[in-house]
Amino acid sequence: MADLTPANQNPRYILMTLYGEQEGGSIDRDLHNRNRAAWNAWACQRLTDQEQLSLEKTAGLKTGELGAWGERKAEILRLHEETWLARNGAEGSWPGVPNIVDDVDMTKIAFSNTVELERAIFIGDALFDGAQFNVRASFHATLFRGEAFFDGAVFSGLTSFESVEFSEHVGFDAAQFNNRVQFESVQFNGTVYFGTVRFNWGAGFEFARFKEGANFPEAQFSGFTSFYSAQFSGFTNFQQATFVAGNEEKGGVSFKDCQFEKPTSFRDAGFLT
């Protein structure tokens, strides 16, 4: 798409990949750990010591990672400028490290390499509207403390939101998943919107927790979709959703052992063969 911006022209992506991008078919865990630690130090710099300790425990992170901004600031600033210039050319002026009080704005960004954000922390709102993930995308166990929006985003590779905790409202309206996506054990603490979303290769919502409203109007589910043991605590809307019938290999949907605690609508939903 012509209106997309390459990821390396976004200063927040540079900060997310300060020590290098994920290239090739496998994840370089050491590289990711270094990138994540730098990102989390920047993202959590305004939190109190107690808030940092609490988040480290929640995220399963090493004590001190979230409070390292003071000792790492000079290094991160230097590397951010060097990395920006290396990826964008010396003629491109360095925009500086993003302001911590601004939203994490990744709107309409084209990611040409694997996006690995396991256990990353987003304190403010995260905006991925219209972004295009051309390879794999992993948000495994990521913590979103503000609102998160992926409206109109396109995911081309395997995608994971497994064990993510969303604290506020979440938007996936009109998003498109062209490969398998996992939301297993995800926790949605605010209202979530999946209106007109397209799951083209199956989706897993096993053990997902929807604390507030869950909205899937006109969503299309192709490939096997599982809501096994999911818990819906708020009003739930599957009106006009479409499910492709079949078996676990060819398609279909399972709501086995689901719990719906408030009224749920499947009005005009279609179960196709």
mmCIF file of C-alpha atoms in Angstrom:
data_model
loop_
_atom_site.group_PDB
_atom_site.id
_atom_site.type_symbol
_atom_site.label_atom_id
_atom_site.label_comp_id
_atom_site.label_asym_id
_atom_site.label_seq_id
_atom_site.Cartn_x
_atom_site.Cartn_y
_atom_site.Cartn_z
ATOM 1 C CA MET A 1 0.000 0.000 0.000
ATOM 2 C CA ALA A 2 1.377 3.355 -1.081
ATOM 3 C CA ASP A 3 0.360 5.184 2.090
ATOM 4 C CA LEU A 4 2.328 2.918 4.412
ATOM 5 C CA THR A 5 5.502 4.101 6.125
ATOM 6 C CA PRO A 6 8.497 1.728 6.357
ATOM 7 C CA ALA A 7 9.036 0.652 9.958
ATOM 8 C CA ASN A 8 12.564 2.043 10.089
ATOM 9 C CA GLN A 9 11.217 5.529 9.463
ATOM 10 C CA ASN A 10 9.298 5.358 12.734
ATOM 11 C CA PRO A 11 11.372 6.381 15.795
ATOM 12 C CA ARG A 12 9.405 4.056 18.071
ATOM 13 C CA TYR A 13 10.273 1.041 15.936
ATOM 14 C CA ILE A 14 13.928 2.063 16.114
ATOM 15 C CA LEU A 15 13.570 2.091 19.891
ATOM 16 C CA MET A 16 11.929 -1.360 19.808
ATOM 17 C CA THR A 17 14.815 -2.780 17.763
ATOM 18 C CA LEU A 18 17.706 -0.770 19.127
ATOM 19 C CA TYR A 19 20.205 -3.644 18.968
ATOM 20 C CA GLY A 20 18.998 -5.100 15.691
ATOM 21 C CA GLU A 21 15.984 -6.414 13.797
ATOM 22 C CA GLN A 22 14.742 -10.004 13.779
ATOM 23 C CA GLU A 23 15.784 -11.436 10.427
ATOM 24 C CA GLY A 24 15.439 -14.963 9.112
ATOM 25 C CA GLY A 25 13.085 -17.739 10.159
ATOM 26 C CA SER A 26 13.998 -18.132 13.830
ATOM 27 C CA ILE A 27 13.896 -15.721 16.758
ATOM 28 C CA ASP A 28 17.197 -14.549 18.208
ATOM 29 C CA ARG A 29 16.244 -14.642 21.903
ATOM 30 C CA ASP A 30 19.331 -12.875 23.146
ATOM 31 C CA LEU A 31 18.758 -10.051 20.681
ATOM 32 C CA HIS A 32 15.116 -9.802 21.696
ATOM 33 C CA ASN A 33 15.945 -9.704 25.396
ATOM 34 C CA ARG A 34 18.344 -6.799 24.815
ATOM 35 C CA ASN A 35 15.805 -4.934 22.689
ATOM 36 C CA ARG A 36 12.997 -5.540 25.169
ATOM 37 C CA ALA A 37 15.074 -4.377 28.144
ATOM 38 C CA ALA A 38 15.896 -1.087 26.409
ATOM 39 C CA TRP A 39 12.277 -0.544 25.371
ATOM 40 C CA ASN A 40 10.932 -1.333 28.839
ATOM 41 C CA ALA A 41 13.451 0.957 30.530
ATOM 42 C CA TRP A 42 12.257 3.829 28.332
ATOM 43 C CA ALA A 43 8.547 2.934 28.556
ATOM 44 C CA CYS A 44 8.470 2.667 32.357
ATOM 45 C CA GLN A 45 10.702 5.608 33.298
ATOM 46 C CA ARG A 46 7.867 7.646 34.832
ATOM 47 C CA LEU A 47 6.541 4.862 37.064
ATOM 48 C CA THR A 48 7.255 4.751 40.779
ATOM 49 C CA ASP A 49 9.640 2.145 42.161
ATOM 50 C CA GLN A 50 6.684 0.204 43.537
ATOM 51 C CA GLU A 51 4.838 0.294 40.216
ATOM 52 C CA GLN A 52 7.945 -0.948 38.426
ATOM 53 C CA LEU A 53 8.386 -3.831 40.869
ATOM 54 C CA SER A 54 4.728 -4.780 40.543
ATOM 55 C CA LEU A 55 4.890 -4.815 36.742
ATOM 56 C CA GLU A 56 8.122 -6.827 36.759
ATOM 57 C CA LYS A 57 6.391 -9.453 38.858
ATOM 58 C CA THR A 58 3.300 -9.469 36.618
ATOM 59 C CA ALA A 59 5.364 -9.745 33.439
ATOM 60 C CA GLY A 60 7.866 -12.250 34.817
ATOM 61 C CA LEU A 61 10.795 -9.907 34.243
ATOM 62 C CA LYS A 62 14.098 -9.633 36.035
ATOM 63 C CA THR A 63 14.068 -7.180 38.932
ATOM 64 C CA GLY A 64 15.528 -3.837 37.881
ATOM 65 C CA GLU A 65 14.701 -3.990 34.147
ATOM 66 C CA LEU A 66 11.923 -1.406 34.373
ATOM 67 C CA GLY A 67 13.880 0.978 36.569
ATOM 68 C CA ALA A 68 17.032 1.139 34.479
ATOM 69 C CA TRP A 69 16.323 4.348 32.564
ATOM 70 C CA GLY A 70 18.531 6.507 34.763
ATOM 71 C CA GLU A 71 21.646 4.396 34.208
ATOM 72 C CA ARG A 72 20.883 3.542 30.573
ATOM 73 C CA LYS A 73 19.530 6.835 29.237
ATOM 74 C CA ALA A 74 22.797 8.043 27.681
ATOM 75 C CA GLU A 75 23.427 4.678 26.002
ATOM 76 C CA ILE A 76 19.873 4.457 24.621
ATOM 77 C CA LEU A 77 19.947 8.013 23.279
ATOM 78 C CA ARG A 78 23.297 7.397 21.568
ATOM 79 C CA LEU A 79 22.215 4.090 20.043
ATOM 80 C CA HIS A 80 18.888 5.501 18.907
ATOM 81 C CA GLU A 81 20.601 8.268 16.940
ATOM 82 C CA GLU A 82 23.230 5.912 15.503
ATOM 83 C CA THR A 83 20.635 3.297 14.506
ATOM 84 C CA TRP A 84 18.308 5.868 12.971
ATOM 85 C CA LEU A 85 21.084 7.285 10.797
ATOM 86 C CA ALA A 86 22.387 3.822 9.847
ATOM 87 C CA ARG A 87 18.966 2.683 8.637
ATOM 88 C CA ASN A 88 17.792 5.939 7.059
ATOM 89 C CA GLY A 89 20.960 7.452 5.689
ATOM 90 C CA ALA A 90 23.099 10.270 6.985
ATOM 91 C CA GLU A 91 20.966 12.819 5.123
ATOM 92 C CA GLY A 92 17.940 11.978 7.287
ATOM 93 C CA SER A 93 17.761 14.160 10.393
ATOM 94 C CA TRP A 94 17.426 12.282 13.669
ATOM 95 C CA PRO A 95 13.982 13.006 15.232
ATOM 96 C CA GLY A 96 15.168 12.183 18.734
ATOM 97 C CA VAL A 97 13.812 9.594 21.129
ATOM 98 C CA PRO A 98 9.994 9.739 21.284
ATOM 99 C CA ASN A 99 8.363 11.747 24.045
ATOM 100 C CA ILE A 100 7.323 9.369 26.798
ATOM 101 C CA VAL A 101 3.976 11.145 27.311
ATOM 102 C CA ASP A 102 2.858 10.658 23.691
ATOM 103 C CA ASP A 103 0.938 7.654 22.369
ATOM 104 C CA VAL A 104 2.964 4.825 20.877
ATOM 105 C CA ASP A 105 1.887 5.666 17.347
ATOM 106 C CA MET A 106 2.609 2.895 14.840
ATOM 107 C CA THR A 107 -0.301 3.802 12.567
ATOM 108 C CA LYS A 108 0.052 2.615 8.946
ATOM 109 C CA ILE A 109 3.528 1.196 9.451
ATOM 110 C CA ALA A 110 4.832 -1.567 7.162
ATOM 111 C CA PHE A 111 6.839 -4.156 9.106
ATOM 112 C CA SER A 112 9.067 -6.077 6.685
ATOM 113 C CA ASN A 113 10.752 -8.205 9.369
ATOM 114 C CA THR A 114 9.426 -10.314 12.213
ATOM 115 C CA VAL A 115 7.945 -8.214 15.006
ATOM 116 C CA GLU A 116 8.939 -9.714 18.363
ATOM 117 C CA LEU A 117 7.493 -7.896 21.377
ATOM 118 C CA GLU A 118 7.214 -10.675 23.928
ATOM 119 C CA ARG A 119 6.873 -9.201 27.455
ATOM 120 C CA ALA A 120 7.177 -5.653 26.207
ATOM 121 C CA ILE A 121 5.236 -3.077 28.198
ATOM 122 C CA PHE A 122 3.068 -0.287 26.808
ATOM 123 C CA ILE A 123 2.074 2.246 29.456
ATOM 124 C CA GLY A 124 0.073 4.711 27.335
ATOM 125 C CA ASP A 125 -2.168 4.059 24.362
ATOM 126 C CA ALA A 126 -0.763 1.890 21.552
ATOM 127 C CA LEU A 127 -1.910 2.651 18.013
ATOM 128 C CA PHE A 128 -1.299 0.045 15.312
ATOM 129 C CA ASP A 129 -4.256 1.049 13.109
ATOM 130 C CA GLY A 130 -3.717 0.133 9.479
ATOM 131 C CA ALA A 131 -0.310 -1.405 10.150
ATOM 132 C CA GLN A 132 0.902 -4.212 7.913
ATOM 133 C CA PHE A 133 2.806 -7.107 9.454
ATOM 134 C CA ASN A 134 4.441 -8.861 6.502
ATOM 135 C CA VAL A 135 6.150 -11.657 8.437
ATOM 136 C CA ARG A 136 5.508 -13.053 11.918
ATOM 137 C CA ALA A 137 4.196 -10.960 14.783
ATOM 138 C CA SER A 138 4.488 -11.963 18.428
ATOM 139 C CA PHE A 139 2.953 -9.990 21.285
ATOM 140 C CA HIS A 140 3.225 -12.974 23.618
ATOM 141 C CA ALA A 141 2.690 -11.920 27.266
ATOM 142 C CA THR A 142 2.844 -8.238 26.338
ATOM 143 C CA LEU A 143 1.234 -5.830 28.807
ATOM 144 C CA PHE A 144 -0.937 -3.015 27.430
ATOM 145 C CA ARG A 145 -1.772 -0.590 30.241
ATOM 146 C CA GLY A 146 -3.557 1.910 27.989
ATOM 147 C CA GLU A 147 -5.961 1.401 25.128
ATOM 148 C CA ALA A 148 -4.740 -0.627 22.141
ATOM 149 C CA PHE A 149 -5.955 -0.294 18.574
ATOM 150 C CA PHE A 150 -5.224 -2.592 15.630
ATOM 151 C CA ASP A 151 -8.171 -1.463 13.487
ATOM 152 C CA GLY A 152 -7.599 -2.315 9.839
ATOM 153 C CA ALA A 153 -4.236 -3.962 10.508
ATOM 154 C CA VAL A 154 -3.141 -6.822 8.241
ATOM 155 C CA PHE A 155 -1.240 -9.799 9.655
ATOM 156 C CA SER A 156 0.339 -11.975 6.956
ATOM 157 C CA GLY A 157 2.372 -14.423 9.049
ATOM 158 C CA LEU A 158 1.801 -16.456 12.181
ATOM 159 C CA THR A 159 0.564 -14.133 14.907
ATOM 160 C CA SER A 160 0.462 -14.498 18.677
ATOM 161 C CA PHE A 161 -1.383 -12.485 21.299
ATOM 162 C CA GLU A 162 -1.122 -15.404 23.708
ATOM 163 C CA SER A 163 -1.183 -14.472 27.408
ATOM 164 C CA VAL A 164 -1.439 -10.756 26.632
ATOM 165 C CA GLU A 165 -3.103 -8.548 29.222
ATOM 166 C CA PHE A 166 -5.124 -5.655 27.810
ATOM 167 C CA SER A 167 -6.070 -3.290 30.634
ATOM 168 C CA GLU A 168 -8.350 -0.952 28.656
ATOM 169 C CA HIS A 169 -10.468 -0.981 25.500
ATOM 170 C CA VAL A 170 -9.094 -2.877 22.502
ATOM 171 C CA GLY A 171 -9.918 -2.479 18.816
ATOM 172 C CA PHE A 172 -9.417 -5.014 16.032
ATOM 173 C CA ASP A 173 -12.232 -3.732 13.799
ATOM 174 C CA ALA A 174 -11.672 -4.650 10.142
ATOM 175 C CA ALA A 175 -8.330 -6.318 10.922
ATOM 176 C CA GLN A 176 -7.279 -9.195 8.680
ATOM 177 C CA PHE A 177 -5.390 -12.300 9.769
ATOM 178 C CA ASN A 178 -4.062 -14.225 6.771
ATOM 179 C CA ASN A 179 -2.374 -16.902 8.859
ATOM 180 C CA ARG A 180 -3.112 -18.634 12.154
ATOM 181 C CA VAL A 181 -3.531 -16.323 15.145
ATOM 182 C CA GLN A 182 -3.485 -17.285 18.822
ATOM 183 C CA PHE A 183 -5.289 -15.392 21.583
ATOM 184 C CA GLU A 184 -4.939 -18.269 24.042
ATOM 185 C CA SER A 185 -5.124 -17.174 27.696
ATOM 186 C CA VAL A 186 -5.458 -13.526 26.679
ATOM 187 C CA GLN A 187 -7.118 -11.235 29.204
ATOM 188 C CA PHE A 188 -9.325 -8.417 27.937
ATOM 189 C CA ASN A 189 -10.108 -6.203 30.937
ATOM 190 C CA GLY A 190 -11.958 -3.605 28.844
ATOM 191 C CA THR A 191 -14.417 -3.830 25.996
ATOM 192 C CA VAL A 192 -13.006 -5.461 22.872
ATOM 193 C CA TYR A 193 -14.120 -4.874 19.294
ATOM 194 C CA PHE A 194 -13.615 -7.369 16.452
ATOM 195 C CA GLY A 195 -16.204 -5.932 14.055
ATOM 196 C CA THR A 196 -15.861 -7.164 10.434
ATOM 197 C CA VAL A 197 -12.542 -8.801 11.308
ATOM 198 C CA ARG A 198 -11.351 -11.554 8.953
ATOM 199 C CA PHE A 199 -9.778 -14.690 10.416
ATOM 200 C CA ASN A 200 -8.689 -16.377 7.197
ATOM 201 C CA TRP A 201 -6.657 -19.246 8.660
ATOM 202 C CA GLY A 202 -8.235 -20.044 11.990
ATOM 203 C CA ALA A 203 -7.980 -18.525 15.449
ATOM 204 C CA GLY A 204 -7.432 -19.828 18.959
ATOM 205 C CA PHE A 205 -9.170 -18.136 21.913
ATOM 206 C CA GLU A 206 -8.713 -21.038 24.332
ATOM 207 C CA PHE A 207 -8.991 -19.933 27.997
ATOM 208 C CA ALA A 208 -9.441 -16.298 26.926
ATOM 209 C CA ARG A 209 -11.040 -13.984 29.468
ATOM 210 C CA PHE A 210 -13.388 -11.229 28.307
ATOM 211 C CA LYS A 211 -14.088 -9.119 31.407
ATOM 212 C CA GLU A 212 -16.308 -6.548 29.661
ATOM 213 C CA GLY A 213 -18.173 -6.519 26.360
ATOM 214 C CA ALA A 214 -16.952 -8.736 23.518
ATOM 215 C CA ASN A 215 -18.068 -7.612 20.076
ATOM 216 C CA PHE A 216 -17.664 -9.720 16.913
ATOM 217 C CA PRO A 217 -20.374 -8.296 14.600
ATOM 218 C CA GLU A 218 -19.985 -9.449 10.982
ATOM 219 C CA ALA A 219 -16.710 -11.188 11.812
ATOM 220 C CA GLN A 220 -15.682 -13.958 9.407
ATOM 221 C CA PHE A 221 -14.061 -17.105 10.769
ATOM 222 C CA SER A 222 -12.381 -19.423 8.247
ATOM 223 C CA GLY A 223 -10.244 -22.333 9.336
ATOM 224 C CA PHE A 224 -10.720 -23.974 12.715
ATOM 225 C CA THR A 225 -11.603 -21.520 15.484
ATOM 226 C CA SER A 226 -11.596 -22.514 19.137
ATOM 227 C CA PHE A 227 -13.143 -20.702 22.098
ATOM 228 C CA TYR A 228 -12.520 -23.694 24.350
ATOM 229 C CA SER A 229 -13.015 -22.737 28.020
ATOM 230 C CA ALA A 230 -13.229 -19.041 27.169
ATOM 231 C CA GLN A 231 -15.080 -16.904 29.682
ATOM 232 C CA PHE A 232 -17.324 -14.034 28.612
ATOM 233 C CA SER A 233 -18.264 -11.896 31.618
ATOM 234 C CA GLY A 234 -19.940 -9.010 29.769
ATOM 235 C CA PHE A 235 -22.496 -8.687 27.002
ATOM 236 C CA THR A 236 -21.342 -10.622 23.930
ATOM 237 C CA ASN A 237 -22.204 -9.947 20.308
ATOM 238 C CA PHE A 238 -21.685 -12.381 17.422
ATOM 239 C CA GLN A 239 -24.472 -10.873 15.307
ATOM 240 C CA GLN A 240 -24.081 -11.609 11.594
ATOM 241 C CA ALA A 241 -20.777 -13.390 12.196
ATOM 242 C CA THR A 242 -19.903 -16.148 9.742
ATOM 243 C CA PHE A 243 -18.345 -19.469 10.733
ATOM 244 C CA VAL A 244 -17.121 -22.008 8.176
ATOM 245 C CA ALA A 245 -18.308 -25.440 9.291
ATOM 246 C CA GLY A 246 -16.145 -28.551 9.156
ATOM 247 C CA ASN A 247 -13.681 -30.255 11.454
ATOM 248 C CA GLU A 248 -10.453 -29.265 13.186
ATOM 249 C CA GLU A 249 -8.476 -29.733 9.987
ATOM 250 C CA LYS A 250 -10.830 -28.071 7.526
ATOM 251 C CA GLY A 251 -12.633 -25.450 9.542
ATOM 252 C CA GLY A 252 -15.442 -24.993 11.997
ATOM 253 C CA VAL A 253 -15.763 -23.564 15.466
ATOM 254 C CA SER A 254 -15.799 -24.920 18.998
ATOM 255 C CA PHE A 255 -17.391 -23.259 22.032
ATOM 256 C CA LYS A 256 -16.843 -26.291 24.250
ATOM 257 C CA ASP A 257 -16.839 -25.454 27.982
ATOM 258 C CA CYS A 258 -17.367 -21.734 27.290
ATOM 259 C CA GLN A 259 -19.055 -19.575 29.904
ATOM 260 C CA PHE A 260 -21.390 -16.752 28.930
ATOM 261 C CA GLU A 261 -22.349 -14.813 32.063
ATOM 262 C CA LYS A 262 -24.518 -12.151 30.384
ATOM 263 C CA PRO A 263 -26.817 -12.078 27.347
ATOM 264 C CA THR A 264 -25.141 -13.221 24.150
ATOM 265 C CA SER A 265 -26.427 -12.689 20.624
ATOM 266 C CA PHE A 266 -25.800 -14.857 17.567
ATOM 267 C CA ARG A 267 -28.622 -13.187 15.643
ATOM 268 C CA ASP A 268 -28.279 -13.741 11.899
ATOM 269 C CA ALA A 269 -24.942 -15.528 12.358
ATOM 270 C CA GLY A 270 -24.109 -18.032 9.654
ATOM 271 C CA PHE A 271 -22.628 -21.513 10.031
ATOM 272 C CA LEU A 272 -21.609 -22.472 6.519
ATOM 273 C CA THR A 273 -20.673 -25.833 5.043
#
